[in-house]
Amino acid sequence: MRDILPDDTGRWRRLNQVFADVVGAAGYGQIITPLIEDVGVFTRIGEATDVVTKELYAFEDRGGRHVSLRPELTASVCRAFAQHRPAALPWKVWYTGPNFRQEKAQRGRYRQFDQVGVEVLGVDDAHLDVEVIALASEFYAQLGLTQVTLVVNSLGEPENRAAYVSALEAYFADAELTDQSRATLARNPLRVLDSKRPEDAAAIAGAPQIAEFYSDEAAAHFDTVQAGLARLGIDFVVEPKLVRGLDYYRRTIFEFQGGTLDSAQNALGGGGRYDGLVEALGGPPTPGIGFALGVDRTLLACDDEGVFGADDRPLDVFVVDVVGGAEALAITAEIRAAGLSADRGFDGRSMKAQMKLANRSGAKYAIIVGEQEMADRTVIIKPMGPTDQFTTPRDEAAQLLVKMQTEASRTESDYP
Ligand code: AMP
């Protein structure tokens, strides 16, 4: 688990804002669910997933309740849907926040990590799959990321998937696999296709393909999704070996892979269509689709691509008061009230020390108050560039700075 410090927090905020704007424009409303749920909410995600079997931060609280920190949000959103039974469908929600998984931490893999995501419940339309994928795509584009590959697949209907799983079991039973993949085969045969171990590559390359098992309906759904993505000009790659953890996934699944990250951590985000989760959590049978995008990893990808940098919002004004500090108290308050950002020196430091702070703060202007200015009820305004300083009536300083700032941003040049 990590601390996120200024100035990094600034771009976390901006990232959330970009996401909120993209999905807000498509009619999604924000949902905030608890960080802790009954552990049963998460075990429904799938008994055969690592997230549930190995990584849950589950514990018994003082009331003897079995609870867990959330490892993701899809299950929580489905639980909320089952509980509140919204009448208007589709129910389109988005979320942002931290999740917890006991993983082996490394670059791009943390025990507390943030996701932004959406879930849409109550509609089976393939065009919704396209909308959802397009939103994630648009989000990455707005961050400025260009090296992101969209990979899509369809797992077909549950019966198609079941038939495929049986075929995989039969095929892999006689294939050359590592011990780890043998163990995966016993738990979750689809997941064997995920193995990145070179010793498994040949066996995986020869494995049966899911498309051979699609029903006509499943094939048509997937065709519509692909045609829709093409219509919107969204590039994608069909990857028949893409599988995702959740037991409830059916039909469309997708992943966004970053071009700059290690392959084990290159999934920036992913999602898919699922059935049965709402039902398992006590609601009516309800189709769902959603995605979750990893914020931590997305920002690493931004670093690697040199886009969406850390915040650089220099201060507008730094107040230097060498007559005790009470003037700085009042002046910073006035400047902030006038809509500019302002900071000041503390502890009665010398003029030189405070000017150093002013420089370091990145402020565009310093206001200087000395003995003479106090006596005259004036202040010195010093642009922190090559321009000369000047003296102005103290009570007009805040408004004058606002005016100078507006003009400077209008002409993109320094005042005066
Ligand atoms: P998942 O819920 O496993 O499909 O993950 C969706 C996205 O969340 C992934 O593509 C990652 O970007 C991110 N993610 C998942 N687990 C972690 C983790 N332990 N640390 C950082 N990001 C993660």
Coordinates of C-alpha atoms and ligand atoms in Angstrom, one line a residue:
M1 CA 0.0 0.0 0.0
R2 CA 1.3 3.4 -0.9
D3 CA 0.9 7.0 -0.1
I4 CA 0.0 9.3 -2.9
L5 CA 1.5 12.7 -2.3
P6 CA 1.2 16.1 -3.8
D7 CA 1.6 16.8 -6.7
D8 CA 0.5 13.3 -7.8
T9 CA -2.8 13.7 -6.0
G10 CA -3.6 16.6 -8.3
R11 CA -3.5 14.4 -11.3
W12 CA -5.5 11.7 -9.5
R13 CA -8.2 14.3 -9.1
R14 CA -8.0 15.4 -12.7
L15 CA -8.1 11.8 -13.9
N16 CA -11.3 11.3 -11.9
Q17 CA -12.7 14.4 -13.4
V18 CA -11.9 13.3 -16.9
F19 CA -13.6 10.0 -16.2
A20 CA -16.6 11.6 -14.6
D21 CA -17.0 13.9 -17.6
V22 CA -16.7 11.1 -20.1
V23 CA -19.3 8.8 -18.5
G24 CA -21.5 11.7 -17.2
A25 CA -21.9 12.8 -20.8
A26 CA -23.3 9.3 -21.5
G27 CA -25.9 9.4 -18.8
Y28 CA -24.1 7.5 -16.1
G29 CA -24.7 8.4 -12.4
Q30 CA -22.1 8.0 -9.7
I31 CA -22.5 5.2 -7.1
I32 CA -20.6 5.1 -3.8
T33 CA -20.7 1.7 -2.1
P34 CA -19.0 0.8 1.2
L35 CA -15.4 -0.3 1.3
I36 CA -16.4 -3.3 3.4
E37 CA -19.2 -5.8 2.5
D38 CA -20.4 -9.1 3.8
V39 CA -17.7 -11.5 2.6
G40 CA -20.5 -13.5 0.8
V41 CA -20.9 -10.6 -1.7
F42 CA -17.4 -11.2 -3.0
T43 CA -17.2 -15.0 -2.8
R44 CA -20.1 -14.9 -5.4
I45 CA -17.6 -13.4 -7.9
G46 CA -16.3 -16.9 -8.4
E47 CA -15.0 -19.6 -6.1
A48 CA -12.3 -20.4 -8.6
T49 CA -10.7 -16.9 -8.9
D50 CA -7.5 -15.9 -7.2
V51 CA -9.2 -12.7 -6.1
V52 CA -11.5 -14.7 -3.9
T53 CA -9.4 -17.7 -2.9
K54 CA -6.1 -16.1 -2.2
E55 CA -6.4 -12.3 -2.1
L56 CA -9.4 -11.2 0.0
Y57 CA -8.8 -9.1 3.0
A58 CA -11.5 -10.9 4.9
F59 CA -11.9 -10.9 8.6
E60 CA -14.4 -11.2 11.4
D61 CA -15.4 -7.9 12.9
R62 CA -16.1 -7.4 16.6
G63 CA -19.7 -8.3 16.1
G64 CA -18.7 -11.7 14.7
R65 CA -19.7 -10.7 11.2
H66 CA -17.6 -12.1 8.3
V67 CA -16.7 -9.1 6.2
S68 CA -14.1 -8.2 3.7
L69 CA -12.5 -5.1 2.2
R70 CA -13.7 -5.0 -1.4
P71 CA -11.4 -6.5 -4.0
E72 CA -13.4 -4.8 -6.9
L73 CA -16.7 -3.1 -7.3
T74 CA -18.8 -5.2 -9.7
A75 CA -20.1 -7.4 -7.0
S76 CA -20.9 -4.4 -4.7
V77 CA -22.8 -2.7 -7.5
C78 CA -24.8 -5.8 -8.2
R79 CA -25.5 -6.1 -4.5
A80 CA -26.7 -2.5 -4.4
F81 CA -28.9 -3.2 -7.5
A82 CA -30.4 -6.2 -5.8
Q83 CA -31.0 -4.2 -2.7
H84 CA -32.5 -1.0 -4.1
R85 CA -34.2 -2.5 -7.2
P86 CA -34.1 0.6 -9.4
A87 CA -37.1 0.7 -11.6
A88 CA -35.7 2.4 -14.6
L89 CA -33.5 0.2 -16.8
P90 CA -30.8 0.2 -17.9
W91 CA -29.3 1.3 -14.6
K92 CA -26.1 3.0 -15.6
V93 CA -23.6 3.8 -12.8
W94 CA -20.0 4.7 -12.5
Y95 CA -17.6 4.6 -9.6
T96 CA -14.2 5.5 -8.5
G97 CA -12.2 4.3 -5.4
P98 CA -9.8 2.0 -3.8
N99 CA -9.9 -1.8 -3.8
F100 CA -7.8 -4.3 -1.7
R101 CA -6.2 -7.5 -2.7
Q102 CA -3.4 -9.4 -1.0
E103 CA -1.1 -9.7 -4.0
K104 CA 2.6 -9.8 -4.4
A105 CA 3.3 -6.1 -4.7
Q106 CA 5.5 -4.9 -7.7
R107 CA 5.4 -2.0 -10.2
G108 CA 1.8 -1.8 -11.3
R109 CA 0.5 -4.3 -8.7
Y110 CA -0.4 -3.0 -5.2
R111 CA -2.4 -4.2 -2.3
Q112 CA -4.5 -1.1 -2.4
F113 CA -5.2 0.2 -5.8
D114 CA -7.8 2.5 -7.3
Q115 CA -10.2 1.8 -10.1
V116 CA -12.6 3.9 -12.1
G117 CA -15.4 1.9 -13.8
V118 CA -19.0 1.6 -14.9
E119 CA -21.6 -1.1 -14.6
V120 CA -24.9 -1.2 -16.6
L121 CA -27.6 -3.5 -15.5
G122 CA -30.8 -4.6 -17.1
V123 CA -30.1 -4.5 -20.9
D124 CA -28.8 -7.2 -23.2
D125 CA -28.3 -5.1 -26.3
A126 CA -25.0 -5.6 -28.1
H127 CA -24.9 -1.9 -28.8
L128 CA -24.6 -1.3 -25.1
D129 CA -21.4 -3.4 -25.2
V130 CA -20.1 -1.0 -27.8
E131 CA -21.1 2.0 -25.8
V132 CA -19.4 0.7 -22.7
I133 CA -16.2 -0.1 -24.6
A134 CA -16.2 3.2 -26.4
L135 CA -16.4 5.1 -23.1
A136 CA -13.2 3.4 -21.8
S137 CA -11.6 4.1 -25.1
E138 CA -12.6 7.8 -25.0
F139 CA -11.2 8.1 -21.5
Y140 CA -7.8 6.8 -22.5
A141 CA -7.8 9.1 -25.5
Q142 CA -8.6 12.1 -23.3
L143 CA -5.7 11.3 -21.1
G144 CA -3.5 11.4 -24.2
L145 CA -2.6 7.7 -24.2
T146 CA -1.9 6.4 -27.6
Q147 CA -0.3 3.0 -26.9
V148 CA -3.4 1.2 -25.7
T149 CA -4.6 -1.9 -27.5
L150 CA -8.2 -2.9 -27.1
V151 CA -8.5 -6.7 -27.1
V152 CA -12.0 -8.3 -27.4
N153 CA -13.4 -11.8 -27.3
S154 CA -16.7 -13.5 -26.7
L155 CA -17.2 -16.4 -24.3
G156 CA -20.5 -17.2 -26.0
E157 CA -23.6 -18.3 -24.0
P158 CA -23.1 -20.1 -20.8
E159 CA -23.8 -23.4 -22.6
N160 CA -21.2 -22.6 -25.3
R161 CA -18.8 -21.7 -22.6
A162 CA -19.5 -24.9 -20.7
A163 CA -19.0 -27.0 -23.8
Y164 CA -15.8 -25.1 -24.5
V165 CA -14.5 -25.7 -21.0
S166 CA -15.1 -29.5 -21.4
A167 CA -13.3 -29.5 -24.7
L168 CA -10.4 -27.6 -23.1
E169 CA -10.3 -30.1 -20.2
A170 CA -10.1 -33.0 -22.6
Y171 CA -7.5 -31.3 -24.7
F172 CA -5.2 -30.2 -21.9
A173 CA -5.5 -33.6 -20.1
D174 CA -3.0 -35.0 -22.7
A175 CA -1.1 -31.8 -23.4
E176 CA 2.4 -30.7 -22.2
L177 CA 1.7 -28.2 -19.3
T178 CA 3.7 -26.8 -16.4
D179 CA 2.7 -28.0 -12.9
Q180 CA 1.2 -24.5 -12.2
S181 CA -1.0 -24.8 -15.2
R182 CA -2.0 -28.3 -14.3
A183 CA -3.2 -26.9 -11.0
T184 CA -5.0 -24.1 -12.8
L185 CA -6.6 -26.7 -15.1
A186 CA -8.1 -28.5 -12.1
R187 CA -9.6 -25.2 -10.7
N188 CA -10.5 -23.1 -13.8
P189 CA -9.6 -24.6 -17.2
L190 CA -10.2 -21.3 -19.1
R191 CA -7.5 -19.7 -17.0
V192 CA -4.9 -22.0 -18.4
L193 CA -5.1 -19.9 -21.6
D194 CA -3.9 -17.0 -19.5
S195 CA -0.5 -18.6 -18.8
K196 CA 2.4 -16.5 -19.9
R197 CA 4.9 -19.3 -19.2
P198 CA 6.9 -20.3 -22.3
E199 CA 6.7 -24.0 -21.5
D200 CA 2.9 -23.8 -21.8
A201 CA 2.9 -21.9 -25.1
A202 CA 2.8 -24.8 -27.5
A203 CA 0.0 -26.5 -25.7
I204 CA -2.0 -23.3 -25.6
A205 CA -1.4 -22.5 -29.3
G206 CA -3.0 -25.9 -30.3
A207 CA -6.0 -25.6 -28.0
P208 CA -9.5 -25.6 -29.3
Q209 CA -11.0 -22.1 -29.9
I210 CA -14.1 -20.7 -28.3
A211 CA -15.6 -19.5 -31.6
E212 CA -16.1 -23.2 -32.6
F213 CA -18.7 -23.4 -29.8
Y214 CA -20.8 -20.2 -30.4
S215 CA -24.5 -20.6 -30.8
D216 CA -25.9 -18.5 -33.7
E217 CA -27.2 -16.0 -31.2
A218 CA -23.8 -15.6 -29.5
A219 CA -22.0 -15.3 -32.8
A220 CA -24.5 -12.6 -34.0
H221 CA -24.1 -10.7 -30.7
F222 CA -20.3 -10.7 -31.2
D223 CA -20.6 -9.7 -34.8
T224 CA -22.8 -6.7 -33.8
V225 CA -20.3 -5.6 -31.2
Q226 CA -17.4 -5.8 -33.7
A227 CA -19.4 -3.9 -36.4
G228 CA -20.4 -1.2 -33.8
L229 CA -16.8 -0.7 -32.8
A230 CA -15.7 -0.4 -36.4
R231 CA -18.6 2.0 -37.0
L232 CA -17.2 4.2 -34.3
G233 CA -13.7 4.0 -35.6
I234 CA -12.4 2.2 -32.5
D235 CA -9.5 -0.1 -33.3
F236 CA -9.6 -3.6 -31.7
V237 CA -8.0 -7.0 -31.9
V238 CA -10.0 -10.2 -31.5
E239 CA -8.1 -12.4 -29.2
P240 CA -9.7 -15.9 -29.0
K241 CA -7.6 -16.7 -25.9
L242 CA -8.7 -13.8 -23.9
V243 CA -10.5 -15.0 -20.8
R244 CA -11.3 -13.1 -17.6
G245 CA -11.6 -14.2 -14.1
L246 CA -15.3 -13.8 -13.2
D247 CA -17.3 -17.0 -13.4
Y248 CA -20.3 -15.0 -14.5
Y249 CA -18.8 -13.6 -17.7
R250 CA -20.6 -14.5 -20.9
R251 CA -20.6 -13.1 -24.4
T252 CA -18.4 -10.0 -24.7
I253 CA -15.2 -9.6 -22.7
F254 CA -12.5 -7.1 -23.3
E255 CA -9.2 -5.7 -22.0
F256 CA -7.2 -2.6 -22.6
Q257 CA -3.5 -3.4 -22.8
G258 CA -0.8 -0.8 -22.3
G259 CA 2.1 -0.9 -24.7
T260 CA 4.7 0.3 -22.3
L261 CA 4.2 -1.9 -19.2
D262 CA 5.6 -5.4 -18.3
S263 CA 3.4 -8.0 -19.8
A264 CA 2.3 -9.3 -16.3
Q265 CA 1.0 -5.9 -15.5
N266 CA 0.0 -4.6 -18.9
A267 CA -3.7 -4.9 -18.4
L268 CA -4.8 -1.3 -17.8
G269 CA -8.4 -2.3 -17.5
G270 CA -11.0 -4.7 -18.6
G271 CA -14.5 -5.8 -18.3
G272 CA -17.3 -7.8 -19.9
R273 CA -20.9 -8.9 -19.9
Y274 CA -22.1 -11.0 -17.1
D275 CA -25.2 -12.8 -16.0
G276 CA -26.4 -14.3 -12.8
L277 CA -24.5 -12.0 -10.4
V278 CA -27.5 -9.9 -9.5
E279 CA -29.5 -13.1 -9.0
A280 CA -26.8 -14.7 -6.9
L281 CA -27.0 -11.6 -4.7
G282 CA -30.7 -11.8 -4.2
G283 CA -32.1 -9.8 -7.1
P284 CA -34.1 -10.7 -10.2
P285 CA -32.3 -12.3 -13.2
T286 CA -30.5 -9.3 -14.7
P287 CA -28.0 -9.0 -17.5
G288 CA -25.0 -6.7 -16.8
I289 CA -21.9 -5.3 -18.4
G290 CA -19.1 -3.2 -17.1
F291 CA -15.5 -2.4 -16.9
A292 CA -12.9 -1.4 -14.3
L293 CA -9.8 0.5 -15.2
G294 CA -6.8 0.6 -12.9
V295 CA -5.9 4.1 -12.0
D296 CA -2.4 3.3 -10.7
R297 CA -1.5 1.4 -13.8
T298 CA -3.1 4.0 -16.1
L299 CA -1.0 6.7 -14.5
L300 CA 2.2 4.6 -14.9
A301 CA 1.3 4.2 -18.6
C302 CA 0.9 8.0 -18.8
D303 CA 4.3 8.4 -17.2
D304 CA 5.8 6.0 -19.7
E305 CA 4.2 7.9 -22.6
G306 CA 5.0 11.3 -21.2
V307 CA 1.3 12.4 -21.1
F308 CA -1.1 13.6 -18.4
G309 CA 1.8 14.8 -16.2
A310 CA 1.8 15.6 -12.5
D311 CA 0.1 18.9 -11.5
D312 CA 2.0 22.0 -12.1
R313 CA -0.3 24.7 -10.7
P314 CA 2.0 27.4 -9.4
L315 CA 0.7 29.8 -6.9
D316 CA -0.6 33.2 -8.0
V317 CA 0.8 35.3 -5.2
F318 CA 3.3 34.9 -2.3
V319 CA 3.1 37.5 0.5
V320 CA 6.3 38.6 2.1
D321 CA 5.7 40.5 5.3
V322 CA 8.7 41.7 7.3
V323 CA 6.7 43.7 9.9
G324 CA 5.5 40.8 12.1
G325 CA 3.2 38.7 9.8
A326 CA -0.2 40.1 10.7
E327 CA -0.4 42.1 7.4
A328 CA 0.4 38.9 5.5
L329 CA -2.5 37.2 7.4
A330 CA -5.0 39.8 6.2
I331 CA -3.6 40.2 2.7
T332 CA -3.5 36.5 1.9
A333 CA -7.1 36.2 3.1
E334 CA -8.1 39.1 0.9
I335 CA -6.3 37.7 -2.1
R336 CA -7.8 34.2 -1.7
A337 CA -11.3 35.8 -1.2
A338 CA -10.7 37.6 -4.5
G339 CA -10.2 34.3 -6.3
L340 CA -6.5 34.0 -6.6
S341 CA -4.2 31.5 -4.8
A342 CA -1.9 32.9 -2.2
D343 CA 0.7 31.6 0.3
R344 CA 3.0 33.5 2.7
G345 CA 6.1 33.2 4.8
F346 CA 5.8 32.3 8.5
D347 CA 8.0 32.5 11.6
G348 CA 9.1 36.1 11.0
R349 CA 11.9 35.1 8.6
S350 CA 14.1 37.6 7.0
M351 CA 13.3 39.4 3.7
K352 CA 15.9 37.3 1.9
A353 CA 14.6 34.0 3.3
Q354 CA 11.0 34.9 2.4
M355 CA 11.9 36.0 -1.1
K356 CA 13.6 32.6 -1.5
L357 CA 10.3 30.9 -0.5
A358 CA 8.5 33.1 -2.9
N359 CA 10.7 32.0 -5.7
R360 CA 10.5 28.4 -4.8
S361 CA 6.7 28.6 -4.6
G362 CA 6.5 29.3 -8.3
A363 CA 4.2 32.3 -7.6
K364 CA 3.7 34.8 -10.4
Y365 CA 3.8 37.8 -8.0
A366 CA 5.2 38.6 -4.6
I367 CA 3.6 41.2 -2.4
I368 CA 6.1 42.8 -0.1
V369 CA 5.2 44.7 3.1
G370 CA 8.0 46.5 5.0
E371 CA 8.1 49.4 7.5
Q372 CA 7.7 52.1 4.9
E373 CA 4.7 50.3 3.2
M374 CA 3.0 49.8 6.6
A375 CA 3.4 53.5 7.3
D376 CA 2.1 54.6 3.9
R377 CA -0.7 51.9 3.7
T378 CA 0.9 50.6 0.5
V379 CA 2.4 47.3 -0.7
I380 CA 5.0 46.5 -3.2
I381 CA 3.9 44.2 -6.0
K382 CA 6.8 42.4 -7.6
P383 CA 6.3 40.3 -10.7
M384 CA 8.5 37.3 -10.3
G385 CA 10.1 37.8 -13.7
P386 CA 12.2 40.4 -15.3
T387 CA 9.6 43.1 -14.9
D388 CA 10.1 45.9 -12.4
Q389 CA 8.3 46.1 -9.1
F390 CA 6.0 49.0 -8.2
T391 CA 4.1 50.3 -5.2
T392 CA 0.4 50.5 -5.0
P393 CA -2.2 51.4 -2.3
R394 CA -2.6 48.4 0.0
D395 CA -6.4 48.3 -0.2
E396 CA -6.4 48.1 -4.0
A397 CA -3.7 45.4 -4.2
A398 CA -6.0 42.3 -4.3
Q399 CA -8.2 43.7 -7.1
L400 CA -5.2 45.0 -9.0
L401 CA -3.7 41.5 -8.9
V402 CA -6.9 40.0 -10.1
K403 CA -6.9 42.4 -13.0
M404 CA -3.3 41.8 -13.9
Q405 CA -3.8 38.1 -13.7
T406 CA -6.8 38.2 -16.0
E407 CA -5.0 40.4 -18.5
A408 CA -1.9 38.1 -18.4
S409 CA -3.9 35.0 -19.1
R410 CA -5.8 36.8 -21.9
T411 CA -2.7 38.0 -23.7
E412 CA -0.5 35.1 -22.5
S413 CA 2.2 37.6 -21.7
D414 CA 3.4 39.1 -18.4
Y415 CA 2.0 42.3 -17.0
P416 CA 2.8 45.1 -17.2
Ligands
AMP1 P1 -9.7 -6.8 -12.6 O1 -10.7 -6.3 -11.6 O2 -8.8 -7.8 -12.0 O3 -10.2 -7.1 -13.9 O4 -8.7 -5.5 -12.8 C1 -9.1 -4.4 -13.6 C2 -7.9 -3.5 -13.6 O5 -7.6 -3.1 -12.3 C3 -6.6 -4.1 -14.1 O6 -6.5 -4.1 -15.5 C4 -5.6 -3.3 -13.4 O7 -5.3 -2.1 -14.2 C5 -6.2 -2.9 -12.1 N1 -5.7 -3.8 -11.1 C6 -6.1 -5.0 -10.7 N2 -5.4 -5.5 -9.7 C7 -4.5 -4.5 -9.4 C8 -3.5 -4.4 -8.4 N3 -3.2 -5.3 -7.5 N4 -2.7 -3.3 -8.4 C9 -2.9 -2.3 -9.3 N5 -3.9 -2.4 -10.2 C10 -4.7 -3.4 -10.3

